[in-house]
Amino acid sequence: MVVHVSSTSDKVGAAVGQLIFKLSKETITANGRFTVALSGGSLPKILKKGLQAIKDEVDFSKWFVYFADERCVSLEHNDSNYKACKEALFDFISIPESQIFSIDASLTPKSMAVDYTKKLAEVWGNDLPRFDLILLGMGPDGHTCSLFPGHPLLEEKTLFVASIEDSPKPPSQRITLTYPVVNNAANVAFVATGAGKAELIPHMVGIEKRTPPLPAANIKLIDGEIYWFIDEDAAAMLSEDARM
């Protein structure tokens, strides 16, 4: 695990951008493509400046973009993670539209999850997906994707994409990647800023144990690297030894 502390959220975005540049370049050279899953919340805006700085150096035509979770709303709705990413990212970086995998908002949550699983299969077939990079945020309750503390979806072992209709955070209907998919990624980068996250960070980076672990702390990759990109406010309860 790598913990990278920056002084401001803009510098957090820049640091994440450098990781994305490195992984994208290496992976496209090796495999001819770069598969990434994005989240919503504050993440797209934080990423924006980091990606703007490297947009002329990255071959975005080789990117295949999915969403770690999505709200069951239209793509134009203000709650849509797709809309947040489009406005902050897709409108200024040249990813082919056919390689940005959004939801079919006309479907019910369960049907939407099945349909999104088929979209994963366009890249990985029936195999367990292995993303080159999953970019995640963390809520003040320790949730990530749409995996919430105490929810039955934390125990899902079979589905790659699951629906949730009782999210404790509105909107209540969502779909989400499950632990098996996230934990099979080659790289996961968490981005967390602000004093509201400070109390949780020691738990997330393995310094403080909780039983049961909060969802974001339960991301444990089978064969990959986890990064935490945080600002000074979020790092307030970390010792210098725990920082990069």
PDB file of C-alpha atoms in Angstrom:
ATOM      1  CA  MET A   1       0.000   0.000   0.000  1.00  0.00           C
ATOM      2  CA  VAL A   2       1.194   3.484  -0.905  1.00  0.00           C
ATOM      3  CA  VAL A   3      -0.082   6.525   1.031  1.00  0.00           C
ATOM      4  CA  HIS A   4       0.544   9.815  -0.748  1.00  0.00           C
ATOM      5  CA  VAL A   5      -0.193  13.033   1.172  1.00  0.00           C
ATOM      6  CA  SER A   6      -0.480  16.357  -0.663  1.00  0.00           C
ATOM      7  CA  SER A   7      -1.003  19.805   0.802  1.00  0.00           C
ATOM      8  CA  THR A   8      -4.173  20.647  -1.162  1.00  0.00           C
ATOM      9  CA  SER A   9      -6.887  18.872  -3.133  1.00  0.00           C
ATOM     10  CA  ASP A  10      -5.486  20.340  -6.369  1.00  0.00           C
ATOM     11  CA  LYS A  11      -2.132  18.742  -5.594  1.00  0.00           C
ATOM     12  CA  VAL A  12      -3.917  15.482  -4.774  1.00  0.00           C
ATOM     13  CA  GLY A  13      -5.387  15.608  -8.283  1.00  0.00           C
ATOM     14  CA  ALA A  14      -1.956  16.261  -9.771  1.00  0.00           C
ATOM     15  CA  ALA A  15      -0.465  13.300  -7.904  1.00  0.00           C
ATOM     16  CA  VAL A  16      -3.235  10.987  -9.095  1.00  0.00           C
ATOM     17  CA  GLY A  17      -2.707  12.307 -12.614  1.00  0.00           C
ATOM     18  CA  GLN A  18       0.934  11.262 -12.513  1.00  0.00           C
ATOM     19  CA  LEU A  19      -0.026   7.746 -11.443  1.00  0.00           C
ATOM     20  CA  ILE A  20      -2.606   7.556 -14.235  1.00  0.00           C
ATOM     21  CA  PHE A  21      -0.018   8.756 -16.763  1.00  0.00           C
ATOM     22  CA  LYS A  22       2.467   6.090 -15.659  1.00  0.00           C
ATOM     23  CA  LEU A  23      -0.006   3.200 -15.548  1.00  0.00           C
ATOM     24  CA  SER A  24      -1.705   4.182 -18.798  1.00  0.00           C
ATOM     25  CA  LYS A  25       1.567   4.428 -20.706  1.00  0.00           C
ATOM     26  CA  GLU A  26       2.943   1.151 -19.337  1.00  0.00           C
ATOM     27  CA  THR A  27      -0.280  -0.789 -19.826  1.00  0.00           C
ATOM     28  CA  ILE A  28      -0.987   0.449 -23.356  1.00  0.00           C
ATOM     29  CA  THR A  29       2.584  -0.427 -24.337  1.00  0.00           C
ATOM     30  CA  ALA A  30       2.167  -3.930 -22.909  1.00  0.00           C
ATOM     31  CA  ASN A  31      -1.463  -4.719 -23.771  1.00  0.00           C
ATOM     32  CA  GLY A  32      -2.658  -2.177 -26.308  1.00  0.00           C
ATOM     33  CA  ARG A  33      -5.402  -0.820 -24.054  1.00  0.00           C
ATOM     34  CA  PHE A  34      -6.054   0.652 -20.598  1.00  0.00           C
ATOM     35  CA  THR A  35      -9.134  -0.374 -18.631  1.00  0.00           C
ATOM     36  CA  VAL A  36     -10.304   1.958 -15.889  1.00  0.00           C
ATOM     37  CA  ALA A  37     -13.332   2.276 -13.619  1.00  0.00           C
ATOM     38  CA  LEU A  38     -14.350   5.696 -12.324  1.00  0.00           C
ATOM     39  CA  SER A  39     -16.461   6.838  -9.393  1.00  0.00           C
ATOM     40  CA  GLY A  40     -18.593   9.915  -8.820  1.00  0.00           C
ATOM     41  CA  GLY A  41     -18.865  12.257  -5.852  1.00  0.00           C
ATOM     42  CA  SER A  42     -15.997  14.717  -5.565  1.00  0.00           C
ATOM     43  CA  LEU A  43     -13.602  12.453  -7.483  1.00  0.00           C
ATOM     44  CA  PRO A  44     -14.189  13.748 -11.057  1.00  0.00           C
ATOM     45  CA  LYS A  45     -13.509  17.362 -10.069  1.00  0.00           C
ATOM     46  CA  ILE A  46     -10.338  16.386  -8.207  1.00  0.00           C
ATOM     47  CA  LEU A  47      -9.172  14.336 -11.191  1.00  0.00           C
ATOM     48  CA  LYS A  48      -9.893  17.120 -13.658  1.00  0.00           C
ATOM     49  CA  LYS A  49      -6.795  19.203 -13.024  1.00  0.00           C
ATOM     50  CA  GLY A  50      -4.574  16.146 -12.855  1.00  0.00           C
ATOM     51  CA  LEU A  51      -5.792  14.876 -16.215  1.00  0.00           C
ATOM     52  CA  GLN A  52      -5.697  18.317 -17.815  1.00  0.00           C
ATOM     53  CA  ALA A  53      -1.982  18.429 -17.075  1.00  0.00           C
ATOM     54  CA  ILE A  54      -1.320  15.164 -18.942  1.00  0.00           C
ATOM     55  CA  LYS A  55      -4.052  15.163 -21.594  1.00  0.00           C
ATOM     56  CA  ASP A  56      -1.620  15.758 -24.469  1.00  0.00           C
ATOM     57  CA  GLU A  57       0.682  12.947 -23.319  1.00  0.00           C
ATOM     58  CA  VAL A  58      -1.856  10.134 -22.858  1.00  0.00           C
ATOM     59  CA  ASP A  59      -3.335   8.009 -25.646  1.00  0.00           C
ATOM     60  CA  PHE A  60      -6.960   8.191 -24.531  1.00  0.00           C
ATOM     61  CA  SER A  61      -8.061   6.390 -27.704  1.00  0.00           C
ATOM     62  CA  LYS A  62      -6.888   3.179 -26.038  1.00  0.00           C
ATOM     63  CA  TRP A  63      -8.910   3.715 -22.852  1.00  0.00           C
ATOM     64  CA  PHE A  64     -11.938   1.593 -21.962  1.00  0.00           C
ATOM     65  CA  VAL A  65     -13.907   3.337 -19.221  1.00  0.00           C
ATOM     66  CA  TYR A  66     -16.456   1.819 -16.857  1.00  0.00           C
ATOM     67  CA  PHE A  67     -18.093   3.033 -13.668  1.00  0.00           C
ATOM     68  CA  ALA A  68     -17.378   1.503 -10.268  1.00  0.00           C
ATOM     69  CA  ASP A  69     -20.960   2.316  -9.350  1.00  0.00           C
ATOM     70  CA  GLU A  70     -23.812   4.279 -10.803  1.00  0.00           C
ATOM     71  CA  ARG A  71     -27.084   5.742  -9.633  1.00  0.00           C
ATOM     72  CA  CYS A  72     -30.201   4.453 -11.413  1.00  0.00           C
ATOM     73  CA  VAL A  73     -31.079   7.798 -12.955  1.00  0.00           C
ATOM     74  CA  SER A  74     -30.923   9.242 -16.456  1.00  0.00           C
ATOM     75  CA  LEU A  75     -27.511  10.163 -17.813  1.00  0.00           C
ATOM     76  CA  GLU A  76     -28.556  13.830 -17.729  1.00  0.00           C
ATOM     77  CA  HIS A  77     -29.617  13.729 -14.063  1.00  0.00           C
ATOM     78  CA  ASN A  78     -27.525  15.662 -11.555  1.00  0.00           C
ATOM     79  CA  ASP A  79     -27.075  12.470  -9.496  1.00  0.00           C
ATOM     80  CA  SER A  80     -25.530  10.600 -12.435  1.00  0.00           C
ATOM     81  CA  ASN A  81     -21.887   9.616 -12.029  1.00  0.00           C
ATOM     82  CA  TYR A  82     -21.658   9.537 -15.816  1.00  0.00           C
ATOM     83  CA  LYS A  83     -22.781  13.167 -16.006  1.00  0.00           C
ATOM     84  CA  ALA A  84     -20.265  14.211 -13.341  1.00  0.00           C
ATOM     85  CA  CYS A  85     -17.455  12.474 -15.219  1.00  0.00           C
ATOM     86  CA  LYS A  86     -18.594  13.811 -18.593  1.00  0.00           C
ATOM     87  CA  GLU A  87     -18.624  17.411 -17.409  1.00  0.00           C
ATOM     88  CA  ALA A  88     -15.325  17.169 -15.524  1.00  0.00           C
ATOM     89  CA  LEU A  89     -13.425  14.760 -17.785  1.00  0.00           C
ATOM     90  CA  PHE A  90     -14.965  13.369 -20.962  1.00  0.00           C
ATOM     91  CA  ASP A  91     -15.721  16.770 -22.468  1.00  0.00           C
ATOM     92  CA  PHE A  92     -12.031  17.608 -22.749  1.00  0.00           C
ATOM     93  CA  ILE A  93     -10.257  14.248 -23.163  1.00  0.00           C
ATOM     94  CA  SER A  94     -10.696  12.246 -26.357  1.00  0.00           C
ATOM     95  CA  ILE A  95     -12.000   8.850 -25.292  1.00  0.00           C
ATOM     96  CA  PRO A  96     -14.090   7.195 -28.042  1.00  0.00           C
ATOM     97  CA  GLU A  97     -17.751   7.191 -27.005  1.00  0.00           C
ATOM     98  CA  SER A  98     -17.998   3.481 -27.824  1.00  0.00           C
ATOM     99  CA  GLN A  99     -15.352   2.853 -25.152  1.00  0.00           C
ATOM    100  CA  ILE A 100     -17.212   4.673 -22.365  1.00  0.00           C
ATOM    101  CA  PHE A 101     -19.625   2.161 -20.863  1.00  0.00           C
ATOM    102  CA  SER A 102     -22.594   3.950 -19.327  1.00  0.00           C
ATOM    103  CA  ILE A 103     -25.768   2.378 -17.954  1.00  0.00           C
ATOM    104  CA  ASP A 104     -29.039   1.828 -19.796  1.00  0.00           C
ATOM    105  CA  ALA A 105     -31.168   4.076 -17.602  1.00  0.00           C
ATOM    106  CA  SER A 106     -34.427   2.664 -18.988  1.00  0.00           C
ATOM    107  CA  LEU A 107     -33.939  -0.612 -17.109  1.00  0.00           C
ATOM    108  CA  THR A 108     -34.883  -1.665 -13.584  1.00  0.00           C
ATOM    109  CA  PRO A 109     -31.941  -1.868 -11.150  1.00  0.00           C
ATOM    110  CA  LYS A 110     -31.680  -5.668 -11.389  1.00  0.00           C
ATOM    111  CA  SER A 111     -31.892  -5.652 -15.187  1.00  0.00           C
ATOM    112  CA  MET A 112     -29.417  -2.787 -15.283  1.00  0.00           C
ATOM    113  CA  ALA A 113     -26.899  -4.833 -13.285  1.00  0.00           C
ATOM    114  CA  VAL A 114     -27.318  -7.772 -15.678  1.00  0.00           C
ATOM    115  CA  ASP A 115     -26.911  -5.465 -18.667  1.00  0.00           C
ATOM    116  CA  TYR A 116     -23.804  -3.848 -17.190  1.00  0.00           C
ATOM    117  CA  THR A 117     -22.303  -7.291 -16.606  1.00  0.00           C
ATOM    118  CA  LYS A 118     -22.734  -7.881 -20.351  1.00  0.00           C
ATOM    119  CA  LYS A 119     -20.857  -4.643 -20.974  1.00  0.00           C
ATOM    120  CA  LEU A 120     -17.967  -5.940 -18.878  1.00  0.00           C
ATOM    121  CA  ALA A 121     -18.027  -9.053 -21.065  1.00  0.00           C
ATOM    122  CA  GLU A 122     -17.298  -6.925 -24.141  1.00  0.00           C
ATOM    123  CA  VAL A 123     -13.746  -6.632 -22.821  1.00  0.00           C
ATOM    124  CA  TRP A 124     -13.279  -9.694 -20.595  1.00  0.00           C
ATOM    125  CA  GLY A 125     -15.757 -12.246 -21.943  1.00  0.00           C
ATOM    126  CA  ASN A 126     -17.047 -14.431 -19.130  1.00  0.00           C
ATOM    127  CA  ASP A 127     -13.827 -14.093 -17.123  1.00  0.00           C
ATOM    128  CA  LEU A 128     -13.613 -12.188 -13.860  1.00  0.00           C
ATOM    129  CA  PRO A 129     -12.729  -8.640 -14.972  1.00  0.00           C
ATOM    130  CA  ARG A 130      -9.265  -7.376 -14.141  1.00  0.00           C
ATOM    131  CA  PHE A 131      -9.186  -3.615 -14.370  1.00  0.00           C
ATOM    132  CA  ASP A 132      -5.846  -1.934 -14.875  1.00  0.00           C
ATOM    133  CA  LEU A 133      -7.003   0.827 -12.523  1.00  0.00           C
ATOM    134  CA  ILE A 134     -10.075   1.477 -10.398  1.00  0.00           C
ATOM    135  CA  LEU A 135     -10.399   5.009  -9.018  1.00  0.00           C
ATOM    136  CA  LEU A 136     -12.483   5.185  -5.856  1.00  0.00           C
ATOM    137  CA  GLY A 137     -13.672   7.684  -3.321  1.00  0.00           C
ATOM    138  CA  MET A 138     -14.698   7.032   0.270  1.00  0.00           C
ATOM    139  CA  GLY A 139     -17.737   8.332   2.093  1.00  0.00           C
ATOM    140  CA  PRO A 140     -17.660   9.606   5.687  1.00  0.00           C
ATOM    141  CA  ASP A 141     -19.244   6.278   6.719  1.00  0.00           C
ATOM    142  CA  GLY A 142     -16.407   4.323   5.093  1.00  0.00           C
ATOM    143  CA  HIS A 143     -18.400   3.177   2.058  1.00  0.00           C
ATOM    144  CA  THR A 144     -16.871   2.887  -1.380  1.00  0.00           C
ATOM    145  CA  CYS A 145     -18.511   2.110  -4.720  1.00  0.00           C
ATOM    146  CA  SER A 146     -22.074   1.535  -3.477  1.00  0.00           C
ATOM    147  CA  LEU A 147     -20.898  -0.926  -0.839  1.00  0.00           C
ATOM    148  CA  PHE A 148     -22.243   0.362   2.464  1.00  0.00           C
ATOM    149  CA  PRO A 149     -21.480  -0.693   6.059  1.00  0.00           C
ATOM    150  CA  GLY A 150     -23.610  -3.620   7.199  1.00  0.00           C
ATOM    151  CA  HIS A 151     -25.297  -4.126   3.824  1.00  0.00           C
ATOM    152  CA  PRO A 152     -25.833  -7.682   2.483  1.00  0.00           C
ATOM    153  CA  LEU A 153     -23.995  -6.768  -0.741  1.00  0.00           C
ATOM    154  CA  LEU A 154     -20.750  -6.911   1.221  1.00  0.00           C
ATOM    155  CA  GLU A 155     -21.165 -10.697   1.177  1.00  0.00           C
ATOM    156  CA  GLU A 156     -21.804 -10.991  -2.587  1.00  0.00           C
ATOM    157  CA  LYS A 157     -19.342 -13.493  -4.040  1.00  0.00           C
ATOM    158  CA  THR A 158     -20.887 -14.498  -7.380  1.00  0.00           C
ATOM    159  CA  LEU A 159     -22.159 -11.433  -9.219  1.00  0.00           C
ATOM    160  CA  PHE A 160     -19.736  -9.038 -10.917  1.00  0.00           C
ATOM    161  CA  VAL A 161     -22.271  -6.208 -10.837  1.00  0.00           C
ATOM    162  CA  ALA A 162     -25.051  -6.043  -8.250  1.00  0.00           C
ATOM    163  CA  SER A 163     -28.091  -3.839  -7.815  1.00  0.00           C
ATOM    164  CA  ILE A 164     -29.015  -2.078  -4.602  1.00  0.00           C
ATOM    165  CA  GLU A 165     -32.468  -0.630  -3.979  1.00  0.00           C
ATOM    166  CA  ASP A 166     -32.085   0.450  -0.354  1.00  0.00           C
ATOM    167  CA  SER A 167     -28.951   2.581  -0.374  1.00  0.00           C
ATOM    168  CA  PRO A 168     -28.691   4.529   2.904  1.00  0.00           C
ATOM    169  CA  LYS A 169     -27.421   7.435   0.816  1.00  0.00           C
ATOM    170  CA  PRO A 170     -29.840   8.806  -1.794  1.00  0.00           C
ATOM    171  CA  PRO A 171     -30.644   7.989  -4.483  1.00  0.00           C
ATOM    172  CA  SER A 172     -31.630   4.599  -3.091  1.00  0.00           C
ATOM    173  CA  GLN A 173     -31.426   2.665  -6.377  1.00  0.00           C
ATOM    174  CA  ARG A 174     -27.939   1.962  -7.736  1.00  0.00           C
ATOM    175  CA  ILE A 175     -25.686  -0.630  -9.303  1.00  0.00           C
ATOM    176  CA  THR A 176     -22.156  -1.359  -8.147  1.00  0.00           C
ATOM    177  CA  LEU A 177     -19.120  -3.456  -8.884  1.00  0.00           C
ATOM    178  CA  THR A 178     -18.752  -6.118  -6.202  1.00  0.00           C
ATOM    179  CA  TYR A 179     -15.761  -7.055  -4.057  1.00  0.00           C
ATOM    180  CA  PRO A 180     -14.658  -9.926  -6.350  1.00  0.00           C
ATOM    181  CA  VAL A 181     -14.213  -7.487  -9.247  1.00  0.00           C
ATOM    182  CA  VAL A 182     -12.605  -4.676  -7.254  1.00  0.00           C
ATOM    183  CA  ASN A 183     -10.241  -7.030  -5.456  1.00  0.00           C
ATOM    184  CA  ASN A 184      -9.129  -8.527  -8.777  1.00  0.00           C
ATOM    185  CA  ALA A 185      -7.892  -5.165 -10.091  1.00  0.00           C
ATOM    186  CA  ALA A 186      -4.242  -4.566 -10.875  1.00  0.00           C
ATOM    187  CA  ASN A 187      -4.378  -1.166  -9.166  1.00  0.00           C
ATOM    188  CA  VAL A 188      -6.875   0.658  -6.968  1.00  0.00           C
ATOM    189  CA  ALA A 189      -6.420   4.333  -6.153  1.00  0.00           C
ATOM    190  CA  PHE A 190      -8.505   5.907  -3.397  1.00  0.00           C
ATOM    191  CA  VAL A 191      -8.882   9.668  -3.314  1.00  0.00           C
ATOM    192  CA  ALA A 192     -10.018  11.247  -0.039  1.00  0.00           C
ATOM    193  CA  THR A 193      -9.832  14.877   0.992  1.00  0.00           C
ATOM    194  CA  GLY A 194     -11.054  16.978   3.888  1.00  0.00           C
ATOM    195  CA  ALA A 195     -11.090  16.793   7.671  1.00  0.00           C
ATOM    196  CA  GLY A 196     -14.271  14.716   7.602  1.00  0.00           C
ATOM    197  CA  LYS A 197     -12.233  11.715   6.422  1.00  0.00           C
ATOM    198  CA  ALA A 198      -9.373  12.078   8.932  1.00  0.00           C
ATOM    199  CA  GLU A 199     -10.806   9.781  11.607  1.00  0.00           C
ATOM    200  CA  LEU A 200     -11.190   6.925   9.114  1.00  0.00           C
ATOM    201  CA  ILE A 201      -7.818   7.104   7.370  1.00  0.00           C
ATOM    202  CA  PRO A 202      -5.799   5.185  10.030  1.00  0.00           C
ATOM    203  CA  HIS A 203      -8.294   2.318   9.679  1.00  0.00           C
ATOM    204  CA  MET A 204      -8.129   2.442   5.895  1.00  0.00           C
ATOM    205  CA  VAL A 205      -4.343   2.188   5.754  1.00  0.00           C
ATOM    206  CA  GLY A 206      -4.188  -0.677   8.252  1.00  0.00           C
ATOM    207  CA  ILE A 207      -2.966   1.170  11.340  1.00  0.00           C
ATOM    208  CA  GLU A 208      -6.222   0.953  13.276  1.00  0.00           C
ATOM    209  CA  LYS A 209      -8.274  -2.264  13.343  1.00  0.00           C
ATOM    210  CA  ARG A 210     -12.068  -2.329  13.405  1.00  0.00           C
ATOM    211  CA  THR A 211     -14.427  -5.282  13.561  1.00  0.00           C
ATOM    212  CA  PRO A 212     -15.958  -5.628  11.110  1.00  0.00           C
ATOM    213  CA  PRO A 213     -13.800  -3.548   8.786  1.00  0.00           C
ATOM    214  CA  LEU A 214     -15.531  -0.687   7.007  1.00  0.00           C
ATOM    215  CA  PRO A 215     -16.171  -1.377   3.309  1.00  0.00           C
ATOM    216  CA  ALA A 216     -13.299   0.687   1.889  1.00  0.00           C
ATOM    217  CA  ALA A 217     -10.859  -1.049   4.246  1.00  0.00           C
ATOM    218  CA  ASN A 218     -12.024  -4.402   2.905  1.00  0.00           C
ATOM    219  CA  ILE A 219     -10.533  -3.712  -0.511  1.00  0.00           C
ATOM    220  CA  LYS A 220      -7.676  -6.213  -0.449  1.00  0.00           C
ATOM    221  CA  LEU A 221      -6.276  -6.930  -3.874  1.00  0.00           C
ATOM    222  CA  ILE A 222      -5.435 -10.486  -4.856  1.00  0.00           C
ATOM    223  CA  ASP A 223      -2.455  -9.360  -6.927  1.00  0.00           C
ATOM    224  CA  GLY A 224      -2.115  -5.611  -7.179  1.00  0.00           C
ATOM    225  CA  GLU A 225      -1.313  -2.300  -5.510  1.00  0.00           C
ATOM    226  CA  ILE A 226      -3.532  -0.018  -3.447  1.00  0.00           C
ATOM    227  CA  TYR A 227      -2.843   3.717  -3.368  1.00  0.00           C
ATOM    228  CA  TRP A 228      -4.320   6.326  -1.048  1.00  0.00           C
ATOM    229  CA  PHE A 229      -4.125   9.920  -2.271  1.00  0.00           C
ATOM    230  CA  ILE A 230      -5.143  12.287   0.525  1.00  0.00           C
ATOM    231  CA  ASP A 231      -4.671  15.907   1.536  1.00  0.00           C
ATOM    232  CA  GLU A 232      -3.240  17.245   4.801  1.00  0.00           C
ATOM    233  CA  ASP A 233      -6.686  17.603   6.362  1.00  0.00           C
ATOM    234  CA  ALA A 234      -7.529  13.950   5.731  1.00  0.00           C
ATOM    235  CA  ALA A 235      -4.056  12.913   6.925  1.00  0.00           C
ATOM    236  CA  ALA A 236      -4.334  14.747  10.247  1.00  0.00           C
ATOM    237  CA  MET A 237      -4.329  11.538  12.327  1.00  0.00           C
ATOM    238  CA  LEU A 238      -1.484   9.821  10.453  1.00  0.00           C
ATOM    239  CA  SER A 239       2.065   9.768  11.763  1.00  0.00           C
ATOM    240  CA  GLU A 240       4.904  10.885   9.501  1.00  0.00           C
ATOM    241  CA  ASP A 241       6.026   7.253   9.216  1.00  0.00           C
ATOM    242  CA  ALA A 242       2.713   6.304   7.597  1.00  0.00           C
ATOM    243  CA  ARG A 243       3.031   8.908   4.848  1.00  0.00           C
ATOM    244  CA  MET A 244       4.830   8.810   1.536  1.00  0.00           C
TER     245      MET A 244
END
